[in-house]
């Protein structure tokens, strides 16, 4: 994606992510060459889903087919002959929402992206945070139930097993098995075919059983947000991912559970709950901002 000096998106290319570190670097190189051909004076930033060290090395990426560490910054410098900024994709998305989106002008912000898994990033005291090694913001792998379902990270009961899109689908299947989601299952044809979107659509249409599943999901979201509040005391949460498309459905139950679970909520100022406004392009826009320095 190319972001202009006025921070508008002026061009973009999309490629499927290939398997393997070298193939990913080659694909990025191709996209940069392609975009550089029609745009002058571009700087380059890259956001990647995984553990990205501060020196630009991708150490692990459970959601990409990468089995060993990849020195992304060095590999791209060799291929492109220029310096490239490299960071975690959710950290890039946080930068975009903070500079241009829902959290503009707010000094203490926590971004939580509830997608297939959960990504996140944080701004404290007016500065984007990385942690000592670059891995700050991996909120999805906070354990909320040590005996819970297995996670891609190899542990059990991580927050993202419950509060992500996949978590909503899991809660829906549990409800369906217990006969608490009959009308939705009648429409999808089987319990196995149930997706989070089916529950969302039914809840928006007023299906009481689907609304109850959304409420259970909202409780799990709030459990994590309360934990983060106890650690970070943010002024604002920005919630991104699929649920940002229907904020009216999710905001009331998340806010209610948040209020019920936060200690001393009756006396303390609560963080604002906002929804991401940059959409699925947030990470790419943030990477571009990163590249521009
Ligand atoms: Zn995990």
mmCIF file of C-alpha atoms and ligand atoms in Angstrom:
data_model
loop_
_atom_site.group_PDB
_atom_site.id
_atom_site.type_symbol
_atom_site.label_atom_id
_atom_site.label_comp_id
_atom_site.label_asym_id
_atom_site.label_seq_id
_atom_site.Cartn_x
_atom_site.Cartn_y
_atom_site.Cartn_z
ATOM 1 C CA UNK A 1 0.000 0.000 0.000
ATOM 2 C CA UNK A 2 1.221 3.511 -0.800
ATOM 3 C CA UNK A 3 0.281 6.300 1.607
ATOM 4 C CA UNK A 4 0.746 9.860 0.382
ATOM 5 C CA UNK A 5 2.218 12.804 2.266
ATOM 6 C CA UNK A 6 -1.330 13.815 3.199
ATOM 7 C CA UNK A 7 -1.712 10.275 4.671
ATOM 8 C CA UNK A 8 -4.362 9.200 2.198
ATOM 9 C CA UNK A 9 -4.089 5.805 0.495
ATOM 10 C CA UNK A 10 -2.992 6.415 -3.073
ATOM 11 C CA UNK A 11 -2.269 2.888 -4.300
ATOM 12 C CA UNK A 12 -2.237 -0.727 -3.177
ATOM 13 C CA UNK A 13 -1.452 -4.278 -4.273
ATOM 14 C CA UNK A 14 -2.601 -7.548 -2.749
ATOM 15 C CA UNK A 15 -0.830 -10.903 -2.853
ATOM 16 C CA UNK A 16 -1.578 -14.151 -1.068
ATOM 17 C CA UNK A 17 1.096 -14.848 1.582
ATOM 18 C CA UNK A 18 3.364 -17.628 0.263
ATOM 19 C CA UNK A 19 4.823 -20.402 2.453
ATOM 20 C CA UNK A 20 8.321 -19.953 3.886
ATOM 21 C CA UNK A 21 10.435 -16.997 4.977
ATOM 22 C CA UNK A 22 12.395 -16.573 1.744
ATOM 23 C CA UNK A 23 9.235 -16.711 -0.378
ATOM 24 C CA UNK A 24 7.606 -14.057 1.828
ATOM 25 C CA UNK A 25 10.622 -11.738 1.465
ATOM 26 C CA UNK A 26 10.590 -12.299 -2.315
ATOM 27 C CA UNK A 27 6.876 -11.501 -2.474
ATOM 28 C CA UNK A 28 7.326 -8.279 -0.481
ATOM 29 C CA UNK A 29 10.250 -7.309 -2.730
ATOM 30 C CA UNK A 30 8.100 -7.825 -5.827
ATOM 31 C CA UNK A 31 5.313 -5.634 -4.416
ATOM 32 C CA UNK A 32 7.761 -2.857 -3.480
ATOM 33 C CA UNK A 33 9.342 -2.930 -6.963
ATOM 34 C CA UNK A 34 5.906 -2.883 -8.553
ATOM 35 C CA UNK A 35 4.720 0.106 -6.478
ATOM 36 C CA UNK A 36 8.049 1.960 -6.743
ATOM 37 C CA UNK A 37 7.743 1.849 -10.534
ATOM 38 C CA UNK A 38 4.744 4.177 -10.415
ATOM 39 C CA UNK A 39 5.520 6.255 -7.300
ATOM 40 C CA UNK A 40 8.572 8.414 -6.599
ATOM 41 C CA UNK A 41 10.515 8.677 -3.357
ATOM 42 C CA UNK A 42 8.775 5.918 -1.424
ATOM 43 C CA UNK A 43 9.942 4.833 2.011
ATOM 44 C CA UNK A 44 9.104 1.279 3.029
ATOM 45 C CA UNK A 45 7.560 -0.182 6.194
ATOM 46 C CA UNK A 46 6.451 -3.771 6.744
ATOM 47 C CA UNK A 47 3.965 -5.135 9.304
ATOM 48 C CA UNK A 48 4.019 -8.878 9.999
ATOM 49 C CA UNK A 49 1.764 -11.126 12.084
ATOM 50 C CA UNK A 50 4.149 -12.715 14.566
ATOM 51 C CA UNK A 51 6.862 -12.067 17.130
ATOM 52 C CA UNK A 52 9.000 -9.374 15.506
ATOM 53 C CA UNK A 53 12.163 -8.402 17.375
ATOM 54 C CA UNK A 54 13.081 -4.744 17.583
ATOM 55 C CA UNK A 55 15.988 -5.324 15.175
ATOM 56 C CA UNK A 56 13.544 -6.583 12.542
ATOM 57 C CA UNK A 57 13.837 -10.361 12.948
ATOM 58 C CA UNK A 58 10.661 -12.432 12.769
ATOM 59 C CA UNK A 59 11.145 -15.077 15.474
ATOM 60 C CA UNK A 60 7.841 -16.945 15.295
ATOM 61 C CA UNK A 61 4.638 -16.666 13.305
ATOM 62 C CA UNK A 62 2.088 -19.362 14.197
ATOM 63 C CA UNK A 63 -0.365 -18.048 11.590
ATOM 64 C CA UNK A 64 2.150 -17.953 8.713
ATOM 65 C CA UNK A 65 3.943 -20.959 7.242
ATOM 66 C CA UNK A 66 7.291 -19.863 8.732
ATOM 67 C CA UNK A 67 9.249 -22.514 10.599
ATOM 68 C CA UNK A 68 12.462 -20.668 11.438
ATOM 69 C CA UNK A 69 13.551 -17.130 12.300
ATOM 70 C CA UNK A 70 13.643 -14.705 9.360
ATOM 71 C CA UNK A 71 15.781 -11.562 9.390
ATOM 72 C CA UNK A 72 13.199 -9.476 7.577
ATOM 73 C CA UNK A 73 14.982 -6.145 7.829
ATOM 74 C CA UNK A 74 18.299 -7.460 6.543
ATOM 75 C CA UNK A 75 16.722 -9.697 3.891
ATOM 76 C CA UNK A 76 14.727 -6.800 2.469
ATOM 77 C CA UNK A 77 17.679 -4.429 2.613
ATOM 78 C CA UNK A 78 19.711 -6.903 0.544
ATOM 79 C CA UNK A 79 16.924 -7.280 -1.992
ATOM 80 C CA UNK A 80 15.810 -3.640 -2.176
ATOM 81 C CA UNK A 81 19.053 -1.800 -1.448
ATOM 82 C CA UNK A 82 17.354 0.440 1.093
ATOM 83 C CA UNK A 83 16.444 0.513 4.777
ATOM 84 C CA UNK A 84 13.050 -0.877 5.693
ATOM 85 C CA UNK A 85 11.086 -0.424 8.935
ATOM 86 C CA UNK A 86 9.703 -3.734 10.254
ATOM 87 C CA UNK A 87 7.219 -4.280 13.063
ATOM 88 C CA UNK A 88 4.396 -6.470 14.276
ATOM 89 C CA UNK A 89 1.195 -5.939 12.268
ATOM 90 C CA UNK A 90 -0.965 -5.162 15.318
ATOM 91 C CA UNK A 91 1.604 -2.624 16.523
ATOM 92 C CA UNK A 92 1.376 -1.028 13.061
ATOM 93 C CA UNK A 93 -2.440 -1.025 13.313
ATOM 94 C CA UNK A 94 -2.158 0.669 16.710
ATOM 95 C CA UNK A 95 0.033 3.366 15.191
ATOM 96 C CA UNK A 96 -2.535 3.947 12.431
ATOM 97 C CA UNK A 97 -5.539 4.146 14.790
ATOM 98 C CA UNK A 98 -3.583 6.438 17.113
ATOM 99 C CA UNK A 99 -2.310 8.812 14.435
ATOM 100 C CA UNK A 100 -5.257 8.771 12.044
ATOM 101 C CA UNK A 101 -8.168 6.749 13.432
ATOM 102 C CA UNK A 102 -10.300 6.244 16.518
ATOM 103 C CA UNK A 103 -7.627 7.223 19.070
ATOM 104 C CA UNK A 104 -6.256 10.413 17.509
ATOM 105 C CA UNK A 105 -4.974 12.725 20.236
ATOM 106 C CA UNK A 106 -5.319 10.188 23.079
ATOM 107 C CA UNK A 107 -2.101 9.525 25.037
ATOM 108 C CA UNK A 108 -2.987 6.205 26.706
ATOM 109 C CA UNK A 109 -4.604 3.749 24.326
ATOM 110 C CA UNK A 110 -4.901 -0.004 24.094
ATOM 111 C CA UNK A 111 -5.830 -1.478 20.713
ATOM 112 C CA UNK A 112 -7.328 -4.955 20.705
ATOM 113 C CA UNK A 113 -8.063 -6.591 17.355
ATOM 114 C CA UNK A 114 -10.554 -9.407 17.719
ATOM 115 C CA UNK A 115 -10.085 -11.332 14.489
ATOM 116 C CA UNK A 116 -9.265 -14.990 13.913
ATOM 117 C CA UNK A 117 -7.026 -14.560 16.953
ATOM 118 C CA UNK A 118 -6.408 -11.447 19.047
ATOM 119 C CA UNK A 119 -3.754 -8.900 18.200
ATOM 120 C CA UNK A 120 -2.955 -5.785 20.127
ATOM 121 C CA UNK A 121 -0.784 -2.817 20.746
ATOM 122 C CA UNK A 122 -0.444 0.004 23.207
ATOM 123 C CA UNK A 123 0.353 3.664 23.497
ATOM 124 C CA UNK A 124 1.258 4.913 26.969
ATOM 125 C CA UNK A 125 2.196 8.446 27.921
ATOM 126 C CA UNK A 126 1.915 9.493 24.289
ATOM 127 C CA UNK A 127 4.416 6.929 22.952
ATOM 128 C CA UNK A 128 3.910 3.715 20.990
ATOM 129 C CA UNK A 129 5.241 0.850 23.127
ATOM 130 C CA UNK A 130 7.236 -2.177 21.996
ATOM 131 C CA UNK A 131 8.505 -3.666 25.247
ATOM 132 C CA UNK A 132 12.131 -4.630 25.814
ATOM 133 C CA UNK A 133 12.265 -7.041 22.869
ATOM 134 C CA UNK A 134 9.476 -5.889 20.580
ATOM 135 C CA UNK A 135 6.788 -8.302 21.749
ATOM 136 C CA UNK A 136 4.505 -6.039 23.812
ATOM 137 C CA UNK A 137 0.803 -6.309 23.050
ATOM 138 C CA UNK A 138 0.387 -10.075 22.648
ATOM 139 C CA UNK A 139 -2.824 -9.844 24.642
ATOM 140 C CA UNK A 140 -4.416 -12.821 22.906
ATOM 141 C CA UNK A 141 -2.192 -15.247 24.792
ATOM 142 C CA UNK A 142 -3.077 -14.065 28.290
ATOM 143 C CA UNK A 143 -4.374 -17.243 29.895
ATOM 144 C CA UNK A 144 -7.915 -16.826 31.220
ATOM 145 C CA UNK A 145 -8.561 -20.537 31.873
ATOM 146 C CA UNK A 146 -5.554 -22.858 32.318
ATOM 147 C CA UNK A 147 -7.817 -25.878 31.688
ATOM 148 C CA UNK A 148 -9.439 -24.339 28.613
ATOM 149 C CA UNK A 149 -9.198 -25.378 24.956
ATOM 150 C CA UNK A 150 -5.754 -25.678 23.313
ATOM 151 C CA UNK A 151 -4.312 -22.634 21.520
ATOM 152 C CA UNK A 152 -2.018 -22.299 18.468
ATOM 153 C CA UNK A 153 0.699 -21.130 20.882
ATOM 154 C CA UNK A 154 0.769 -24.580 22.533
ATOM 155 C CA UNK A 155 -0.925 -23.496 25.775
ATOM 156 C CA UNK A 156 -4.477 -23.780 26.985
ATOM 157 C CA UNK A 157 -7.243 -21.325 27.650
ATOM 158 C CA UNK A 158 -5.691 -18.243 26.074
ATOM 159 C CA UNK A 159 -7.979 -15.217 25.867
ATOM 160 C CA UNK A 160 -8.096 -15.518 22.071
ATOM 161 C CA UNK A 161 -9.723 -18.948 22.328
ATOM 162 C CA UNK A 162 -12.815 -17.167 23.713
ATOM 163 C CA UNK A 163 -12.861 -13.509 22.691
ATOM 164 C CA UNK A 164 -11.917 -13.790 18.976
ATOM 165 C CA UNK A 165 -14.055 -14.575 15.923
ATOM 166 C CA UNK A 166 -13.072 -18.228 16.380
ATOM 167 C CA UNK A 167 -14.061 -17.941 20.043
ATOM 168 C CA UNK A 168 -17.520 -16.671 19.129
ATOM 169 C CA UNK A 169 -17.958 -19.664 16.801
ATOM 170 C CA UNK A 170 -16.855 -22.014 19.615
ATOM 171 C CA UNK A 171 -19.319 -20.477 22.074
ATOM 172 C CA UNK A 172 -22.026 -20.794 19.410
ATOM 173 C CA UNK A 173 -21.295 -24.494 18.863
ATOM 174 C CA UNK A 174 -21.399 -25.159 22.601
ATOM 175 C CA UNK A 175 -24.762 -23.395 22.819
ATOM 176 C CA UNK A 176 -26.026 -25.347 19.803
ATOM 177 C CA UNK A 177 -24.998 -28.710 21.272
ATOM 178 C CA UNK A 178 -27.042 -27.828 24.355
ATOM 179 C CA UNK A 179 -30.052 -26.875 22.216
ATOM 180 C CA UNK A 180 -29.718 -23.154 22.905
ATOM 181 C CA UNK A 181 -29.375 -22.004 19.301
ATOM 182 C CA UNK A 182 -32.044 -23.970 17.446
ATOM 183 C CA UNK A 183 -33.221 -21.413 14.888
ATOM 184 C CA UNK A 184 -29.683 -20.496 13.829
ATOM 185 C CA UNK A 185 -28.710 -24.159 13.414
ATOM 186 C CA UNK A 186 -31.873 -24.744 11.386
ATOM 187 C CA UNK A 187 -30.618 -22.080 8.967
ATOM 188 C CA UNK A 188 -26.971 -23.220 8.749
ATOM 189 C CA UNK A 189 -27.982 -26.886 8.390
ATOM 190 C CA UNK A 190 -25.540 -28.256 10.948
ATOM 191 C CA UNK A 191 -23.746 -27.336 14.136
ATOM 192 C CA UNK A 192 -20.350 -27.847 12.484
ATOM 193 C CA UNK A 193 -21.173 -25.233 9.840
ATOM 194 C CA UNK A 194 -21.921 -22.566 12.473
ATOM 195 C CA UNK A 195 -19.772 -19.470 12.149
ATOM 196 C CA UNK A 196 -19.499 -16.375 14.266
ATOM 197 C CA UNK A 197 -21.139 -14.395 11.476
ATOM 198 C CA UNK A 198 -24.274 -16.585 11.659
ATOM 199 C CA UNK A 199 -24.700 -15.750 15.330
ATOM 200 C CA UNK A 200 -23.977 -12.078 14.727
ATOM 201 C CA UNK A 201 -26.550 -11.833 11.925
ATOM 202 C CA UNK A 202 -29.177 -13.661 13.973
ATOM 203 C CA UNK A 203 -28.504 -11.447 16.996
ATOM 204 C CA UNK A 204 -28.794 -8.295 14.884
ATOM 205 C CA UNK A 205 -32.136 -9.661 13.624
ATOM 206 C CA UNK A 206 -33.322 -10.046 17.229
ATOM 207 C CA UNK A 207 -32.940 -13.820 17.823
ATOM 208 C CA UNK A 208 -32.946 -14.080 21.631
ATOM 209 C CA UNK A 209 -30.785 -17.225 21.723
ATOM 210 C CA UNK A 210 -28.166 -15.626 19.478
ATOM 211 C CA UNK A 211 -28.227 -12.495 21.634
ATOM 212 C CA UNK A 212 -27.476 -14.711 24.654
ATOM 213 C CA UNK A 213 -24.422 -16.174 22.860
ATOM 214 C CA UNK A 214 -23.235 -12.652 21.984
ATOM 215 C CA UNK A 215 -23.660 -11.769 25.662
ATOM 216 C CA UNK A 216 -21.476 -14.741 26.709
ATOM 217 C CA UNK A 217 -18.901 -13.650 24.137
ATOM 218 C CA UNK A 218 -19.029 -10.059 25.447
ATOM 219 C CA UNK A 219 -18.302 -11.366 28.954
ATOM 220 C CA UNK A 220 -15.110 -13.037 27.699
ATOM 221 C CA UNK A 221 -14.097 -9.851 25.867
ATOM 222 C CA UNK A 222 -14.697 -7.848 29.052
ATOM 223 C CA UNK A 223 -12.665 -10.287 31.195
ATOM 224 C CA UNK A 224 -9.578 -9.526 29.102
ATOM 225 C CA UNK A 225 -10.266 -5.791 28.940
ATOM 226 C CA UNK A 226 -10.611 -5.660 32.735
ATOM 227 C CA UNK A 227 -7.289 -7.490 33.152
ATOM 228 C CA UNK A 228 -5.640 -5.018 30.783
ATOM 229 C CA UNK A 229 -7.207 -2.095 32.652
ATOM 230 C CA UNK A 230 -5.797 -3.349 35.945
ATOM 231 C CA UNK A 231 -2.320 -3.423 34.405
ATOM 232 C CA UNK A 232 -2.350 -0.389 32.109
ATOM 233 C CA UNK A 233 -5.185 1.970 33.153
ATOM 234 C CA UNK A 234 -5.795 3.237 29.615
ATOM 235 C CA UNK A 235 -7.941 6.235 28.696
ATOM 236 C CA UNK A 236 -9.374 4.336 25.742
ATOM 237 C CA UNK A 237 -9.719 0.876 24.267
ATOM 238 C CA UNK A 238 -9.984 0.653 20.508
ATOM 239 C CA UNK A 239 -11.618 -2.606 19.461
ATOM 240 C CA UNK A 240 -10.866 -3.749 15.933
ATOM 241 C CA UNK A 241 -11.456 -6.829 13.810
ATOM 242 C CA UNK A 242 -14.751 -8.227 12.549
ATOM 243 C CA UNK A 243 -16.843 -6.916 15.424
ATOM 244 C CA UNK A 244 -15.994 -3.299 14.557
ATOM 245 C CA UNK A 245 -18.449 -3.681 11.652
ATOM 246 C CA UNK A 246 -21.419 -3.948 14.060
ATOM 247 C CA UNK A 247 -20.452 -1.861 17.112
ATOM 248 C CA UNK A 248 -24.090 -1.335 18.126
ATOM 249 C CA UNK A 249 -24.421 -5.080 18.728
ATOM 250 C CA UNK A 250 -21.273 -5.541 20.803
ATOM 251 C CA UNK A 251 -20.729 -2.278 22.661
ATOM 252 C CA UNK A 252 -23.635 -2.453 25.145
ATOM 253 C CA UNK A 253 -22.964 -5.989 26.469
ATOM 254 C CA UNK A 254 -19.173 -5.483 26.571
ATOM 255 C CA UNK A 255 -19.626 -2.197 28.470
ATOM 256 C CA UNK A 256 -22.090 -3.813 30.896
ATOM 257 C CA UNK A 257 -19.795 -6.758 31.648
ATOM 258 C CA UNK A 258 -16.790 -4.468 31.866
ATOM 259 C CA UNK A 259 -18.561 -2.359 34.466
ATOM 260 C CA UNK A 260 -19.634 -5.451 36.418
ATOM 261 C CA UNK A 261 -16.149 -7.012 36.449
ATOM 262 C CA UNK A 262 -13.899 -3.997 37.062
ATOM 263 C CA UNK A 263 -13.179 -3.434 40.710
ATOM 264 C CA UNK A 264 -14.313 -0.100 42.147
ATOM 265 C CA UNK A 265 -15.981 0.714 38.828
ATOM 266 C CA UNK A 266 -18.440 2.925 40.721
ATOM 267 C CA UNK A 267 -15.717 5.390 41.761
ATOM 268 C CA UNK A 268 -13.056 5.281 39.075
ATOM 269 C CA UNK A 269 -13.192 6.873 35.622
ATOM 270 C CA UNK A 270 -13.720 4.066 33.118
ATOM 271 C CA UNK A 271 -11.703 3.846 29.894
ATOM 272 C CA UNK A 272 -13.703 4.755 26.815
ATOM 273 C CA UNK A 273 -14.694 1.869 24.579
ATOM 274 C CA UNK A 274 -14.247 2.837 20.935
ATOM 275 C CA UNK A 275 -14.238 0.848 17.734
ATOM 276 C CA UNK A 276 -11.521 0.939 15.096
ATOM 277 C CA UNK A 277 -12.185 3.220 12.142
ATOM 278 C CA UNK A 278 -9.273 2.288 9.838
ATOM 279 C CA UNK A 279 -10.702 -1.121 8.894
ATOM 280 C CA UNK A 280 -8.597 -3.983 7.604
ATOM 281 C CA UNK A 281 -6.127 -1.512 6.121
ATOM 282 C CA UNK A 282 -4.971 -0.278 9.537
ATOM 283 C CA UNK A 283 -1.873 -2.492 9.698
ATOM 284 C CA UNK A 284 -0.723 -1.587 6.178
ATOM 285 C CA UNK A 285 -1.300 2.138 6.764
ATOM 286 C CA UNK A 286 0.563 1.895 10.086
ATOM 287 C CA UNK A 287 3.488 0.116 8.379
ATOM 288 C CA UNK A 288 3.609 2.958 5.843
ATOM 289 C CA UNK A 289 3.649 5.527 8.674
ATOM 290 C CA UNK A 290 6.420 3.538 10.332
ATOM 291 C CA UNK A 291 8.420 3.567 7.110
ATOM 292 C CA UNK A 292 8.006 7.328 6.845
ATOM 293 C CA UNK A 293 9.548 7.656 10.321
HETATM 294 ZN ZN1 LIG B 1 -2.192 -18.897 23.104
#
